[in-house]
Coordinates of C-alpha atoms in Angstrom, one line a residue:
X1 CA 38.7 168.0 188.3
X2 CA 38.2 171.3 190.1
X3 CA 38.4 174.9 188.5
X4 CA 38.1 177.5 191.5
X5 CA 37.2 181.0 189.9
X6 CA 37.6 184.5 192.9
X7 CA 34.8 186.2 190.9
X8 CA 32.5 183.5 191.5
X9 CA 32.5 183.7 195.4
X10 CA 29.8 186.0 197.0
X11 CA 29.3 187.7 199.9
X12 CA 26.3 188.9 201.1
X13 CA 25.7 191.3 204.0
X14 CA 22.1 191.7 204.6
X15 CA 20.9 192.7 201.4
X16 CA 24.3 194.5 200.9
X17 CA 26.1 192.5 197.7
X18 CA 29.6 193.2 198.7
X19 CA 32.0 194.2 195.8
X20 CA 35.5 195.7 195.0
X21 CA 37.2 192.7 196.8
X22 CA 41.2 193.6 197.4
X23 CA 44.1 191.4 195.2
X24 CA 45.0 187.9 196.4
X25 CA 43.0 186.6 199.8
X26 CA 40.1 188.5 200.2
X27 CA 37.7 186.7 203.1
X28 CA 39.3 184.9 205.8
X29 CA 37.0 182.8 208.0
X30 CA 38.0 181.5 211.4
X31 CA 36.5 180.0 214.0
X32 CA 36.5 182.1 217.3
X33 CA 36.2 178.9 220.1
X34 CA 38.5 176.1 220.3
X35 CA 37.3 173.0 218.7
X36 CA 37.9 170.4 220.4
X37 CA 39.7 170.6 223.7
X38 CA 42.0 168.3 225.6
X39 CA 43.3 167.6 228.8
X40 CA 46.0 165.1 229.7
X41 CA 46.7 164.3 233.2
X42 CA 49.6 163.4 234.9
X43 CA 48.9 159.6 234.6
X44 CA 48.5 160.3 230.9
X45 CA 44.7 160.5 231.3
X46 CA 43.2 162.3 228.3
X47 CA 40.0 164.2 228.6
X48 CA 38.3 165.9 225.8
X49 CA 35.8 168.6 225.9
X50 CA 33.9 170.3 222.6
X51 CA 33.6 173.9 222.6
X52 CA 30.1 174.9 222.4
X53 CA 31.2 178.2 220.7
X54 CA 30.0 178.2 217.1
X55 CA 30.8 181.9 216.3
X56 CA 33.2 182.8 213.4
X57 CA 35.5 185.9 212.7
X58 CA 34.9 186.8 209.0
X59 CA 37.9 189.3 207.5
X60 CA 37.0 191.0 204.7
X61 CA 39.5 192.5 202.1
X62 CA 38.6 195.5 200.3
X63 CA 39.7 197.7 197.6
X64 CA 40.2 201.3 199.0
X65 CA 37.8 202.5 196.0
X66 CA 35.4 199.8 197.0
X67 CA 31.8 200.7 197.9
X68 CA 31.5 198.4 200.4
X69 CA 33.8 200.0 202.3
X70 CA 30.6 202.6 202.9
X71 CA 28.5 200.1 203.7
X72 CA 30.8 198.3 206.5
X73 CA 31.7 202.0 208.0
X74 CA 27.6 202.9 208.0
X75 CA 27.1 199.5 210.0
X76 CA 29.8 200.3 212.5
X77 CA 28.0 203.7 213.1
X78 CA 24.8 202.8 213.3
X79 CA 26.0 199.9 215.3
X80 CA 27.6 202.1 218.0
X81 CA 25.4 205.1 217.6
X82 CA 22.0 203.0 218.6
X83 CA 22.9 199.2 218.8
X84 CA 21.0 198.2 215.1
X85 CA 23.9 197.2 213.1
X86 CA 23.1 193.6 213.1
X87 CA 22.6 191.9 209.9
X88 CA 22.7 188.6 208.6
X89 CA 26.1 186.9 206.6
X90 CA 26.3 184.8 203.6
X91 CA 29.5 183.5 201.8
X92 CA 28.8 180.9 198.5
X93 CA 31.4 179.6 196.5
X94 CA 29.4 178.9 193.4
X95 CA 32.3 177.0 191.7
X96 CA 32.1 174.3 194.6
X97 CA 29.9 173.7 197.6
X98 CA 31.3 175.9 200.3
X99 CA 29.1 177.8 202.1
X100 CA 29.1 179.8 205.2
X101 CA 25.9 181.5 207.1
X102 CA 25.1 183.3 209.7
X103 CA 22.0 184.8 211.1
X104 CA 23.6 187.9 212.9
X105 CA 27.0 189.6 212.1
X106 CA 28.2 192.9 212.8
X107 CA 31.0 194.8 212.2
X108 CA 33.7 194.6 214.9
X109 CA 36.1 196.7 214.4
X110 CA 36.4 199.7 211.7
X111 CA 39.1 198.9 209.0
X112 CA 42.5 200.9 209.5
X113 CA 43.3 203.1 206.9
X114 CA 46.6 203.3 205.1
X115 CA 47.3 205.8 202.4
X116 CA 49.9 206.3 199.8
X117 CA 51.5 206.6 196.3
X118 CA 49.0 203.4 195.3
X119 CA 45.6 202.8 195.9
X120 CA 45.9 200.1 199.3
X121 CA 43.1 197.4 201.1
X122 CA 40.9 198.2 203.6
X123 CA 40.4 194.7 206.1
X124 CA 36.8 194.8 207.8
X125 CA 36.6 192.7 210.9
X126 CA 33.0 191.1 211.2
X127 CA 32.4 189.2 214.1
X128 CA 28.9 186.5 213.9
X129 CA 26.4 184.7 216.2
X130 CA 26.5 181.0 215.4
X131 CA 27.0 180.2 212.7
X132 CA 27.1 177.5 210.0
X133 CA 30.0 176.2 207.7
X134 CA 29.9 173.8 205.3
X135 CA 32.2 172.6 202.4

């Protein structure tokens, strides 16, 4: 039997503990090449070909009040203002054995902002180097 717990997954962004996570999905991981490739010819030849791109794009849900949100916008800047916004990505799921690594990630893409009666999510974009996923 498996009990999955949300407060038990972790997210590590360099030494940054990332917290305030948004309601429902909150990190998305998905692979950025395309797997494994084919080709069928027009004798119904099939050729295969595996993508040597092993970078991921991480999405990352955040609460609006969340001080991570800080921390992701402070990368981006620094990132664009002189090029040192790298920083390594960890994601452990310490009720089971996923876990996702990477050695350089940096933030893509600024989250859009929305604003309203309620409080709303902020989505961070971080794009990696190779990385490594395991379940």
């Amino acid at each position: 039997m498996y009990t999955y717990a949300s407060n038990q997954v972790l997210l590590a962004a360099g030494n940054h503990a990332v917290t305030g996570y948004a309601e429902d999905s909150f990190i998305v991981i998905d692979p950025s090449g395309d797997g494994i490739m084919k080709k069928v010819g027009c004798d119904g030849e099939v050729s295969r070909a595996v993508s040597p791109d092993n970078t991921y794009t991480v999405k990352i849900s955040l609460a609006q009040g969340s001080p991570s949100n800080k921390f992701f916008q402070g990368m981006y800047e620094r990132d664009r203002t002189t090029g040192d916004g790298v920083f390594p990505l960890l994601i452990k799921d310490l009720t089971g054995s996923v876990v996702f690594s990477a050695d350089s990630a940096w933030v893509g893409k600024p989250a859009s902002r929305t604003y309203g009666k309620d409080t709303n999510a902020r989505e961070w974009e971080i794009a990696t180097g190779p990385a490594v996923y395991k379940e």
